[in-house]
Tab-separated table of C-alpha atoms and ligand atoms in Angstrom:
chain	number	residue	atom	x	y	z
Z	1	UNK	CA	-93.726	31.095	-25.091
Z	2	UNK	CA	-93.031	29.438	-28.394
Z	3	UNK	CA	-95.331	26.885	-29.928
Z	4	UNK	CA	-94.345	24.180	-32.367
Z	5	UNK	CA	-96.509	22.381	-34.880
Z	6	UNK	CA	-97.174	18.738	-34.046
Z	7	UNK	CA	-96.570	17.990	-37.746
Z	8	UNK	CA	-93.053	19.426	-37.309
Z	9	UNK	CA	-92.981	20.935	-40.827
Z	10	UNK	CA	-93.653	24.554	-39.860
Z	11	UNK	CA	-91.601	27.211	-38.110
Z	12	UNK	CA	-92.089	27.780	-34.379
Z	13	UNK	CA	-94.709	30.373	-33.569
Z	14	UNK	CA	-95.399	33.082	-31.035
Z	15	UNK	CA	-98.606	32.883	-28.997
Z	16	UNK	CA	-100.085	35.786	-30.974
Z	17	UNK	CA	-99.409	34.158	-34.311
Z	18	UNK	CA	-100.790	30.825	-33.116
Z	19	UNK	CA	-103.982	32.561	-31.977
Z	20	UNK	CA	-104.252	34.494	-35.238
Z	21	UNK	CA	-103.818	31.565	-37.583
Z	22	UNK	CA	-105.226	28.705	-35.486
Z	23	UNK	CA	-103.671	25.828	-37.366
Z	24	UNK	CA	-99.969	25.839	-38.333
Z	25	UNK	CA	-99.091	26.209	-42.053
Z	26	UNK	CA	-98.287	22.471	-42.211
Z	27	UNK	CA	-101.855	21.753	-40.937
Z	28	UNK	CA	-100.489	20.632	-37.573
Z	29	UNK	CA	-101.848	21.699	-34.196
Z	30	UNK	CA	-99.708	24.064	-32.172
Z	31	UNK	CA	-98.276	22.763	-28.921
Z	32	UNK	CA	-96.293	24.603	-26.230
Z	33	UNK	CA	-92.555	23.946	-26.410
Z	34	UNK	CA	-92.284	23.612	-22.632
Z	35	UNK	CA	-94.651	23.002	-19.761
Z	36	UNK	CA	-92.949	24.007	-16.513
Z	37	UNK	CA	-94.594	22.730	-13.306
Z	38	UNK	CA	-95.792	25.408	-10.908
Z	39	UNK	CA	-93.680	25.777	-7.784
Z	40	UNK	CA	-94.464	24.261	-4.391
Z	41	UNK	CA	-95.244	27.636	-2.960
Z	42	UNK	CA	-98.174	27.940	-5.367
Z	43	UNK	CA	-99.688	24.668	-4.188
Z	44	UNK	CA	-99.133	25.486	-0.520
Z	45	UNK	CA	-100.962	28.792	-0.889
Z	46	UNK	CA	-103.720	27.483	-3.165
Z	47	UNK	CA	-106.443	27.915	-0.553
Z	48	UNK	CA	-105.719	31.602	-0.304
Z	49	UNK	CA	-105.791	32.253	-4.048
Z	50	UNK	CA	-108.889	33.394	-5.937
Z	51	UNK	CA	-109.902	31.685	-9.169
Z	52	UNK	CA	-108.463	34.565	-11.182
Z	53	UNK	CA	-105.151	34.388	-9.333
Z	54	UNK	CA	-104.884	30.645	-9.902
Z	55	UNK	CA	-105.726	31.101	-13.576
Z	56	UNK	CA	-103.190	33.882	-14.030
Z	57	UNK	CA	-100.356	31.896	-12.452
Z	58	UNK	CA	-101.247	28.829	-14.487
Z	59	UNK	CA	-101.502	30.427	-17.917
Z	60	UNK	CA	-98.855	33.117	-17.730
Z	61	UNK	CA	-96.023	30.871	-18.930
Z	62	UNK	CA	-98.012	30.005	-22.075
Z	63	UNK	CA	-98.243	33.647	-23.078
Z	64	UNK	CA	-95.001	35.085	-21.741
Z	65	UNK	CA	-94.325	38.724	-22.468
Z	66	UNK	CA	-96.764	38.916	-25.353
Z	67	UNK	CA	-99.550	40.217	-23.129
Z	68	UNK	CA	-98.350	42.350	-20.187
Z	69	UNK	CA	-99.322	41.011	-16.750
Z	70	UNK	CA	-101.866	43.707	-15.993
Z	71	UNK	CA	-103.645	43.237	-19.315
Z	72	UNK	CA	-103.585	39.466	-18.894
Z	73	UNK	CA	-105.031	39.768	-15.400
Z	74	UNK	CA	-107.834	41.924	-16.767
Z	75	UNK	CA	-108.541	39.425	-19.566
Z	76	UNK	CA	-108.767	36.640	-16.991
Z	77	UNK	CA	-111.023	38.644	-14.661
Z	78	UNK	CA	-113.411	39.372	-17.543
Z	79	UNK	CA	-113.323	35.758	-18.714
Z	80	UNK	CA	-114.030	34.187	-15.329
Z	81	UNK	CA	-116.781	36.368	-13.918
Z	82	UNK	CA	-119.047	33.469	-12.934
Z	83	UNK	CA	-118.956	30.450	-10.614
Z	84	UNK	CA	-117.607	26.902	-11.006
Z	85	UNK	CA	-119.290	25.025	-8.160
Z	86	UNK	CA	-118.802	21.393	-7.153
Z	87	UNK	CA	-122.010	19.531	-6.318
Z	88	UNK	CA	-121.974	16.169	-4.524
Z	89	UNK	CA	-124.038	13.543	-6.302
Z	90	UNK	CA	-123.470	10.327	-4.384
Z	91	UNK	CA	-120.718	8.459	-2.503
Z	92	UNK	CA	-117.501	8.931	-4.495
Z	93	UNK	CA	-119.064	11.083	-7.235
Z	94	UNK	CA	-119.282	14.847	-7.555
Z	95	UNK	CA	-119.964	17.063	-10.519
Z	96	UNK	CA	-118.215	20.266	-11.489
Z	97	UNK	CA	-120.762	22.634	-12.990
Z	98	UNK	CA	-119.274	24.449	-15.939
Z	99	UNK	CA	-122.494	26.002	-17.189
Z	100	UNK	CA	-122.795	29.230	-15.258
Z	101	UNK	CA	-121.476	31.421	-18.081
Z	102	UNK	CA	-123.501	33.466	-20.589
Z	103	UNK	CA	-124.366	30.578	-22.952
Z	104	UNK	CA	-124.502	27.928	-20.214
Z	105	UNK	CA	-121.892	25.658	-21.790
Z	106	UNK	CA	-118.329	25.145	-20.676
Z	107	UNK	CA	-117.009	26.585	-23.924
Z	108	UNK	CA	-117.777	30.086	-22.660
Z	109	UNK	CA	-114.426	30.280	-20.872
Z	110	UNK	CA	-112.291	29.350	-23.883
Z	111	UNK	CA	-114.310	31.529	-26.247
Z	112	UNK	CA	-114.231	34.556	-23.962
Z	113	UNK	CA	-110.508	34.189	-23.332
Z	114	UNK	CA	-109.678	33.815	-27.014
Z	115	UNK	CA	-111.891	36.771	-27.999
Z	116	UNK	CA	-110.234	39.001	-25.445
Z	117	UNK	CA	-106.734	37.956	-26.532
Z	118	UNK	CA	-107.582	38.754	-30.160
Z	119	UNK	CA	-109.128	42.036	-29.051
Z	120	UNK	CA	-105.878	42.844	-27.235
Z	121	UNK	CA	-103.741	41.995	-30.266
Z	122	UNK	CA	-106.002	44.133	-32.494
Z	123	UNK	CA	-106.087	47.073	-30.127
Z	124	UNK	CA	-103.997	49.348	-32.340
Z	125	UNK	CA	-104.722	48.196	-35.861
Z	126	UNK	CA	-107.526	48.117	-38.369
Z	127	UNK	CA	-106.886	44.600	-39.599
Z	128	UNK	CA	-109.964	42.452	-39.715
Z	129	UNK	CA	-109.793	38.794	-38.729
Z	130	UNK	CA	-112.528	36.423	-39.832
Z	131	UNK	CA	-113.141	33.654	-37.314
Z	132	UNK	CA	-114.551	30.558	-39.002
Z	133	UNK	CA	-116.080	28.028	-36.716
Z	134	UNK	CA	-117.861	24.730	-37.223
Z	135	UNK	CA	-120.145	23.708	-34.397
Z	136	UNK	CA	-121.862	20.514	-33.348
Z	137	UNK	CA	-123.889	22.553	-30.896
Z	138	UNK	CA	-122.299	24.559	-28.136
Z	139	UNK	CA	-119.169	26.039	-29.674
Z	140	UNK	CA	-121.228	28.266	-31.948
Z	141	UNK	CA	-123.202	29.893	-29.170
Z	142	UNK	CA	-120.197	30.365	-26.910
Z	143	UNK	CA	-118.122	31.846	-29.728
Z	144	UNK	CA	-120.983	34.092	-30.867
Z	145	UNK	CA	-121.440	35.435	-27.349
Z	146	UNK	CA	-117.717	35.623	-26.538
Z	147	UNK	CA	-116.834	37.494	-29.751
Z	148	UNK	CA	-119.879	39.745	-29.985
Z	149	UNK	CA	-118.700	43.282	-30.591
Z	150	UNK	CA	-114.957	42.466	-30.360
Z	151	UNK	CA	-112.916	44.953	-32.369
Z	152	UNK	CA	-111.517	43.775	-35.678
Z	153	UNK	CA	-113.198	40.365	-35.589
Z	154	UNK	CA	-116.009	38.966	-37.724
Z	155	UNK	CA	-117.368	35.541	-36.916
Z	156	UNK	CA	-118.888	33.025	-39.335
Z	157	UNK	CA	-120.478	29.978	-37.715
Z	158	UNK	CA	-121.342	26.822	-39.649
Z	159	UNK	CA	-123.829	24.474	-38.033
Z	160	UNK	CA	-125.534	21.302	-39.278
Z	161	UNK	CA	-129.165	21.962	-40.171
Z	162	UNK	CA	-131.608	20.158	-37.872
Z	163	UNK	CA	-128.851	18.631	-35.750
Z	164	UNK	CA	-128.482	21.192	-32.971
Z	165	UNK	CA	-131.047	21.785	-30.221
Z	166	UNK	CA	-133.522	24.706	-30.511
Z	167	UNK	CA	-131.802	26.614	-27.738
Z	168	UNK	CA	-128.388	26.064	-29.316
Z	169	UNK	CA	-129.672	27.262	-32.691
Z	170	UNK	CA	-131.161	30.414	-31.184
Z	171	UNK	CA	-127.926	31.175	-29.334
Z	172	UNK	CA	-125.924	31.250	-32.524
Z	173	UNK	CA	-128.410	32.775	-34.968
Z	174	UNK	CA	-129.909	35.692	-33.056
Z	175	UNK	CA	-127.097	38.012	-32.011
Z	176	UNK	CA	-126.415	39.896	-35.267
Z	177	UNK	CA	-123.671	42.571	-35.343
Z	178	UNK	CA	-120.340	40.879	-36.206
Z	179	UNK	CA	-121.806	37.355	-35.942
Z	180	UNK	CA	-123.089	35.481	-39.032
Z	181	UNK	CA	-124.643	32.000	-38.978
Z	182	UNK	CA	-124.611	29.539	-41.877
Z	183	UNK	CA	-127.000	26.604	-41.742
Z	184	UNK	CA	-125.336	23.732	-43.558
Z	185	UNK	CA	-127.206	20.970	-45.331
Z	186	UNK	CA	-125.138	18.169	-43.743
Z	187	UNK	CA	-123.538	16.861	-40.562
Z	188	UNK	CA	-121.049	18.419	-38.152
Z	189	UNK	CA	-118.251	16.615	-40.006
Z	190	UNK	CA	-119.389	18.330	-43.238
Z	191	UNK	CA	-119.225	21.700	-41.471
Z	192	UNK	CA	-115.768	20.915	-40.118
Z	193	UNK	CA	-114.618	19.798	-43.583
Z	194	UNK	CA	-115.820	23.064	-45.149
Z	195	UNK	CA	-113.862	25.039	-42.578
Z	196	UNK	CA	-110.739	22.960	-43.194
Z	197	UNK	CA	-111.124	23.364	-46.952
Z	198	UNK	CA	-111.552	27.120	-46.637
Z	199	UNK	CA	-108.215	27.392	-44.833
Z	200	UNK	CA	-106.527	25.703	-47.806
Z	201	UNK	CA	-108.409	27.681	-50.460
Z	202	UNK	CA	-106.156	30.388	-51.856
Z	203	UNK	CA	-109.110	32.272	-53.371
Z	204	UNK	CA	-110.354	32.820	-49.828
Z	205	UNK	CA	-107.094	33.132	-47.908
Z	206	UNK	CA	-105.799	35.756	-50.351
Z	207	UNK	CA	-108.802	37.943	-49.506
Z	208	UNK	CA	-109.528	37.170	-45.865
Z	209	UNK	CA	-107.392	36.701	-42.768
Z	210	UNK	CA	-108.967	33.504	-41.488
Z	211	UNK	CA	-108.669	31.910	-38.085
Z	212	UNK	CA	-110.559	29.240	-36.223
Z	213	UNK	CA	-112.205	29.296	-32.809
Z	214	UNK	CA	-112.413	25.555	-32.357
Z	215	UNK	CA	-110.303	23.987	-29.650
Z	216	UNK	CA	-107.453	23.562	-32.114
Z	217	UNK	CA	-106.799	27.246	-31.336
Z	218	UNK	CA	-104.446	27.444	-28.351
Z	219	UNK	CA	-106.324	30.398	-26.845
Z	220	UNK	CA	-109.582	28.400	-26.893
Z	221	UNK	CA	-107.984	25.208	-25.659
Z	222	UNK	CA	-105.570	26.150	-22.852
Z	223	UNK	CA	-107.840	28.149	-20.515
Z	224	UNK	CA	-109.959	25.021	-20.076
Z	225	UNK	CA	-107.240	23.763	-17.734
Z	226	UNK	CA	-108.599	26.200	-15.129
Z	227	UNK	CA	-111.635	23.999	-14.454
Z	228	UNK	CA	-109.542	21.131	-13.158
Z	229	UNK	CA	-107.663	23.511	-10.878
Z	230	UNK	CA	-110.834	25.055	-9.458
Z	231	UNK	CA	-112.228	21.570	-8.826
Z	232	UNK	CA	-109.027	20.407	-7.155
Z	233	UNK	CA	-109.042	23.422	-4.869
Z	234	UNK	CA	-112.577	22.599	-3.744
Z	235	UNK	CA	-111.894	18.878	-3.215
Z	236	UNK	CA	-108.362	18.657	-1.883
Z	237	UNK	CA	-109.500	18.618	1.744
Z	238	UNK	CA	-111.107	15.211	1.071
Z	239	UNK	CA	-107.627	13.776	0.760
Z	240	UNK	CA	-108.711	11.150	-1.778
Z	241	UNK	CA	-107.277	10.402	-5.229
Z	242	UNK	CA	-109.073	12.755	-7.633
Z	243	UNK	CA	-110.193	11.410	-10.984
Z	244	UNK	CA	-111.941	13.401	-13.706
Z	245	UNK	CA	-114.568	11.958	-15.992
Z	246	UNK	CA	-114.782	14.274	-18.978
Z	247	UNK	CA	-117.588	14.046	-21.544
Z	248	UNK	CA	-115.446	14.236	-24.659
Z	249	UNK	CA	-115.967	15.132	-28.298
Z	250	UNK	CA	-112.930	16.826	-29.791
Z	251	UNK	CA	-110.941	16.003	-26.610
Z	252	UNK	CA	-109.869	19.597	-26.038
Z	253	UNK	CA	-111.262	19.841	-22.520
Z	254	UNK	CA	-109.749	16.602	-21.250
Z	255	UNK	CA	-106.428	17.437	-22.896
Z	256	UNK	CA	-106.397	20.793	-21.081
Z	257	UNK	CA	-106.939	18.829	-17.860
Z	258	UNK	CA	-103.820	16.863	-18.676
Z	259	UNK	CA	-101.912	20.135	-19.011
Z	260	UNK	CA	-103.106	21.046	-15.477
Z	261	UNK	CA	-101.710	17.692	-14.357
Z	262	UNK	CA	-98.364	18.468	-16.059
Z	263	UNK	CA	-98.305	21.747	-14.186
Z	264	UNK	CA	-98.293	19.718	-10.975
Z	265	UNK	CA	-101.955	19.349	-10.028
Z	266	UNK	CA	-102.239	15.916	-8.392
Z	267	UNK	CA	-104.821	14.334	-10.668
Z	268	UNK	CA	-104.878	10.556	-10.350
Z	269	UNK	CA	-106.499	9.595	-13.631
Z	270	UNK	CA	-108.668	10.773	-16.516
Z	271	UNK	CA	-111.718	9.128	-17.998
Z	272	UNK	CA	-112.848	10.079	-21.482
Z	273	UNK	CA	-116.585	9.458	-21.397
Z	274	UNK	CA	-118.012	9.116	-24.865
Z	275	UNK	CA	-121.276	8.473	-26.595
Z	276	UNK	CA	-121.215	5.939	-29.442
Z	277	UNK	CA	-118.695	8.106	-31.293
Z	278	UNK	CA	-115.954	6.065	-29.697
Z	279	UNK	CA	-112.795	6.182	-31.793
Z	280	UNK	CA	-110.643	6.706	-28.685
Z	281	UNK	CA	-112.307	3.940	-26.653
Z	282	UNK	CA	-111.509	1.580	-29.513
Z	283	UNK	CA	-107.987	2.923	-29.895
Z	284	UNK	CA	-107.142	2.202	-26.254
Z	285	UNK	CA	-108.439	-1.342	-26.720
Z	286	UNK	CA	-106.904	-2.158	-30.087
Z	287	UNK	CA	-104.083	0.363	-30.655
Z	288	UNK	CA	-105.700	1.138	-34.021
Z	289	UNK	CA	-106.852	4.686	-34.637
Z	290	UNK	CA	-109.775	4.310	-36.942
Z	291	UNK	CA	-111.856	7.493	-37.377
Z	292	UNK	CA	-115.443	6.998	-38.488
Z	293	UNK	CA	-118.130	9.360	-39.769
Z	294	UNK	CA	-119.929	10.893	-36.792
Z	295	UNK	CA	-123.174	9.378	-35.545
Z	296	UNK	CA	-125.965	11.623	-34.269
Z	297	UNK	CA	-126.785	11.204	-30.567
Z	298	UNK	CA	-128.624	13.025	-27.764
Z	299	UNK	CA	-125.269	14.303	-26.489
Z	300	UNK	CA	-124.647	16.060	-29.787
Z	301	UNK	CA	-121.679	18.198	-28.762
Z	302	UNK	CA	-119.724	14.938	-28.615
Z	303	UNK	CA	-120.774	13.673	-32.042
Z	304	UNK	CA	-117.245	13.787	-33.387
Z	305	UNK	CA	-115.834	11.037	-35.569
Z	306	UNK	CA	-112.216	12.183	-35.580
Z	307	UNK	CA	-111.333	14.178	-32.451
Z	308	UNK	CA	-108.913	16.915	-33.381
Z	309	UNK	CA	-107.135	17.196	-30.017
Z	310	UNK	CA	-106.317	13.533	-29.590
Z	311	UNK	CA	-102.957	14.155	-31.221
Z	312	UNK	CA	-102.142	16.632	-28.441
Z	313	UNK	CA	-102.989	13.968	-25.862
Z	314	UNK	CA	-100.639	11.577	-27.596
Z	315	UNK	CA	-97.898	14.205	-27.618
Z	316	UNK	CA	-98.387	14.737	-23.855
Z	317	UNK	CA	-97.785	11.004	-23.376
Z	318	UNK	CA	-94.830	10.777	-25.765
Z	319	UNK	CA	-96.931	8.832	-28.297
Z	320	UNK	CA	-96.620	5.847	-25.961
Z	321	UNK	CA	-99.808	3.789	-25.667
Z	322	UNK	CA	-98.870	2.139	-22.381
Z	323	UNK	CA	-98.040	5.441	-20.789
Z	324	UNK	CA	-101.337	6.813	-22.059
Z	325	UNK	CA	-103.319	3.894	-20.706
Z	326	UNK	CA	-102.015	4.432	-17.183
Z	327	UNK	CA	-103.402	7.972	-17.263
Z	328	UNK	CA	-106.492	7.647	-19.441
Z	329	UNK	CA	-109.395	5.234	-19.652
Z	330	UNK	CA	-112.264	5.611	-22.051
Z	331	UNK	CA	-115.810	4.283	-22.072
Z	332	UNK	CA	-118.562	4.574	-24.624
Z	333	UNK	CA	-122.299	4.684	-23.871
Z	334	UNK	CA	-125.466	4.498	-25.956
Z	335	UNK	CA	-128.327	6.996	-25.881
Z	336	UNK	CA	-130.473	4.505	-23.981
Z	337	UNK	CA	-127.813	4.142	-21.293
Z	338	UNK	CA	-127.498	7.914	-21.151
Z	339	UNK	CA	-131.250	8.378	-20.661
Z	340	UNK	CA	-131.308	5.745	-17.935
Z	341	UNK	CA	-128.420	7.549	-16.222
Z	342	UNK	CA	-130.287	10.882	-16.367
Z	343	UNK	CA	-133.230	9.189	-14.724
Z	344	UNK	CA	-131.115	7.424	-12.077
Z	345	UNK	CA	-129.247	10.581	-11.111
Z	346	UNK	CA	-132.526	12.442	-10.787
Z	347	UNK	CA	-134.339	9.786	-8.783
Z	348	UNK	CA	-131.389	9.083	-6.451
Z	349	UNK	CA	-130.194	12.587	-5.756
Z	350	UNK	CA	-132.717	15.029	-7.235
Z	351	UNK	CA	-129.976	16.383	-9.515
Z	352	UNK	CA	-130.919	17.199	-13.089
Z	353	UNK	CA	-127.999	16.430	-15.401
Z	354	UNK	CA	-127.803	17.146	-19.113
Z	355	UNK	CA	-127.081	14.306	-21.565
Z	356	UNK	CA	-123.336	15.114	-21.703
Z	357	UNK	CA	-123.041	15.172	-17.920
Z	358	UNK	CA	-124.974	11.907	-17.779
Z	359	UNK	CA	-122.383	10.293	-20.052
Z	360	UNK	CA	-119.711	11.640	-17.685
Z	361	UNK	CA	-121.588	10.136	-14.736
Z	362	UNK	CA	-121.626	6.738	-16.442
Z	363	UNK	CA	-117.864	6.959	-16.953
Z	364	UNK	CA	-117.479	7.812	-13.236
Z	365	UNK	CA	-119.597	4.800	-12.255
Z	366	UNK	CA	-117.576	2.509	-14.486
Z	367	UNK	CA	-114.323	3.686	-12.940
Z	368	UNK	CA	-115.558	3.308	-9.373
Z	369	UNK	CA	-116.347	-0.366	-9.852
Z	370	UNK	CA	-112.660	-1.158	-9.427
Z	371	UNK	CA	-111.279	2.051	-7.855
Z	372	UNK	CA	-113.702	2.511	-5.003
Z	373	UNK	CA	-111.429	4.799	-2.962
Z	374	UNK	CA	-111.336	7.524	-5.646
Z	375	UNK	CA	-113.354	10.698	-5.783
Z	376	UNK	CA	-114.563	10.990	-9.366
Z	377	UNK	CA	-115.636	14.368	-10.662
Z	378	UNK	CA	-117.682	14.359	-13.825
Z	379	UNK	CA	-117.854	17.645	-15.662
Z	380	UNK	CA	-121.321	19.059	-16.236
Z	381	UNK	CA	-120.510	20.689	-19.552
Z	382	UNK	CA	-123.909	22.210	-20.327
Z	383	UNK	CA	-127.050	23.255	-18.498
Z	384	UNK	CA	-129.891	20.720	-18.868
Z	385	UNK	CA	-132.254	23.269	-20.433
Z	386	UNK	CA	-130.015	23.365	-23.492
Z	387	UNK	CA	-131.345	19.872	-24.174
Z	388	UNK	CA	-134.859	20.539	-22.962
Z	389	UNK	CA	-136.751	17.975	-25.062
Z	390	UNK	CA	-134.618	15.034	-24.015
Z	391	UNK	CA	-134.267	15.961	-20.364
Z	392	UNK	CA	-137.926	16.857	-19.727
Z	393	UNK	CA	-139.020	13.727	-21.466
Z	394	UNK	CA	-136.748	11.469	-19.418
Z	395	UNK	CA	-137.414	12.917	-15.982
Z	396	UNK	CA	-141.109	13.682	-16.732
Z	397	UNK	CA	-140.865	17.122	-15.277
Z	398	UNK	CA	-140.884	20.664	-16.660
Z	399	UNK	CA	-137.650	22.563	-16.081
Z	400	UNK	CA	-137.639	26.285	-15.643
Z	401	UNK	CA	-135.628	28.253	-18.184
Z	402	UNK	CA	-132.771	30.275	-16.716
Z	403	UNK	CA	-132.685	33.956	-17.735
Z	404	UNK	CA	-129.782	33.470	-20.184
Z	405	UNK	CA	-131.841	30.960	-22.148
Z	406	UNK	CA	-135.153	32.814	-21.823
Z	407	UNK	CA	-133.500	35.847	-23.363
Z	408	UNK	CA	-132.693	34.125	-26.668
Z	409	UNK	CA	-135.545	31.692	-27.091
Z	410	UNK	CA	-138.053	34.269	-28.365
Z	411	UNK	CA	-135.600	36.015	-30.685
Z	412	UNK	CA	-135.800	35.766	-34.454
Z	413	UNK	CA	-133.376	33.337	-36.132
Z	414	UNK	CA	-131.135	34.733	-38.901
Z	415	UNK	CA	-129.165	32.161	-40.871
Z	416	UNK	CA	-128.150	31.610	-44.496
Z	417	UNK	CA	-128.696	28.113	-45.819
Z	418	UNK	CA	-125.711	26.593	-47.674
Z	419	UNK	CA	-125.866	23.315	-49.553
Z	420	UNK	CA	-122.209	22.608	-50.246
Z	421	UNK	CA	-118.691	24.011	-50.277
Z	422	UNK	CA	-119.247	25.988	-53.501
Z	423	UNK	CA	-122.190	27.882	-52.023
Z	424	UNK	CA	-120.231	28.482	-48.832
Z	425	UNK	CA	-117.271	29.769	-50.804
Z	426	UNK	CA	-119.277	32.188	-52.904
Z	427	UNK	CA	-120.904	33.492	-49.722
Z	428	UNK	CA	-117.473	34.089	-48.220
Z	429	UNK	CA	-116.152	35.773	-51.361
Z	430	UNK	CA	-118.952	38.345	-51.192
Z	431	UNK	CA	-118.648	38.640	-47.410
E	1	PLP	C1	-117.966	20.735	-26.689
E	1	PLP	C2	-118.703	19.981	-25.662
E	1	PLP	C3	-118.216	18.760	-25.172
E	1	PLP	C4	-116.951	18.127	-25.697
E	1	PLP	O1	-115.800	18.857	-25.365
E	1	PLP	P1	-114.416	18.583	-26.154
E	1	PLP	O2	-113.469	19.560	-25.597
E	1	PLP	O3	-114.714	18.826	-27.610
E	1	PLP	O4	-114.059	17.172	-25.897
E	1	PLP	C5	-118.938	18.127	-24.179
E	1	PLP	N1	-120.092	18.638	-23.714
E	1	PLP	C6	-120.599	19.785	-24.170
E	1	PLP	C7	-121.891	20.267	-23.643
E	1	PLP	C8	-119.921	20.505	-25.145
E	1	PLP	O5	-120.429	21.632	-25.601
């Protein structure tokens, strides 16, 4: 499969090259040249296929010959070795739990898939790739865990000091080996800016082969389409229109869902559920794309002022606002509304959501007010214990820590504090 840059000023790329460099040389995001719907036979046999078989059939065309089938199957098996259950919440609303992986956030799948692809491409050489990643919370932990010990890869994670939860911080600062954490005096946007600047800095790029593990990277982004397929398989017997409410930050997850739809999965509609970082909600209302500095919220993995994957969503809808609006709605909710939702979900159904899932639930509720025959699935993108303070406070109950979280919480944090780009750069030059 060839990928083209959405800025259209760079040569087409192989999958391997797109994974290695992340962003195209013209700073555009890579996008597959073709998306060919899966054949009818696939959909007829869906019930008989395992998750790994579905995933293999779905992603093979995006990789082509670059990874032989048997190796790709193995990569998928290793990536997907946990469950993706649907839980019913109330009439018309279910949740898809995406937090059963090692770091209990949905980013585990993308990070594990990307790490294994890079590991495959590095199998016979001594080249060293440096993965630079900015995190607003969960990406860092998932990337740290997914890339730990992968041959030929070093990972540098930048996170905003004091703006990630304790569990998140421990997950990205305690692993050691090929994983290094930098604690940045600033916001997530500052971290993201430093990463972007580093990619353009010849002093660094002449010394280090840099790539990114944010959802701009096709190997991080595309495997997220599997979730929508696994959910559809579990819900198709209901025979109702299926709508996904996706708690969105950089819009990678929801955009991957739209790729699943292009592949032929009968998804009725998408809802981008946002906290007050609502550039897309406003865009759909006003047709003006007006990025703003990010605002800190209790659903911090969605504190993104300028979502990097929105351009891919526009490309999928031919940059046509009306077309987009028939497929995508977006709602924005405050922290107070989110806390009330957490409480309501818990008191009505006994289910403990996390703040991101609660925002997704609110989006589902909003949609159901005038589409009452739909089944809306909100994605539970993180386990509630990753946001322990908020969740315990709202539901007035202690939650037990799952073993994955217990294992990191008592570990010693190792991070280097960096004040600005210059300090970051000199760290990297000595790295
Ligand atoms: C990253 C993340 C999101 C947002 O996903 P995008 O693909 O960036 O839109 C939502 N919830 C949680 C818990 C996350 O970690």
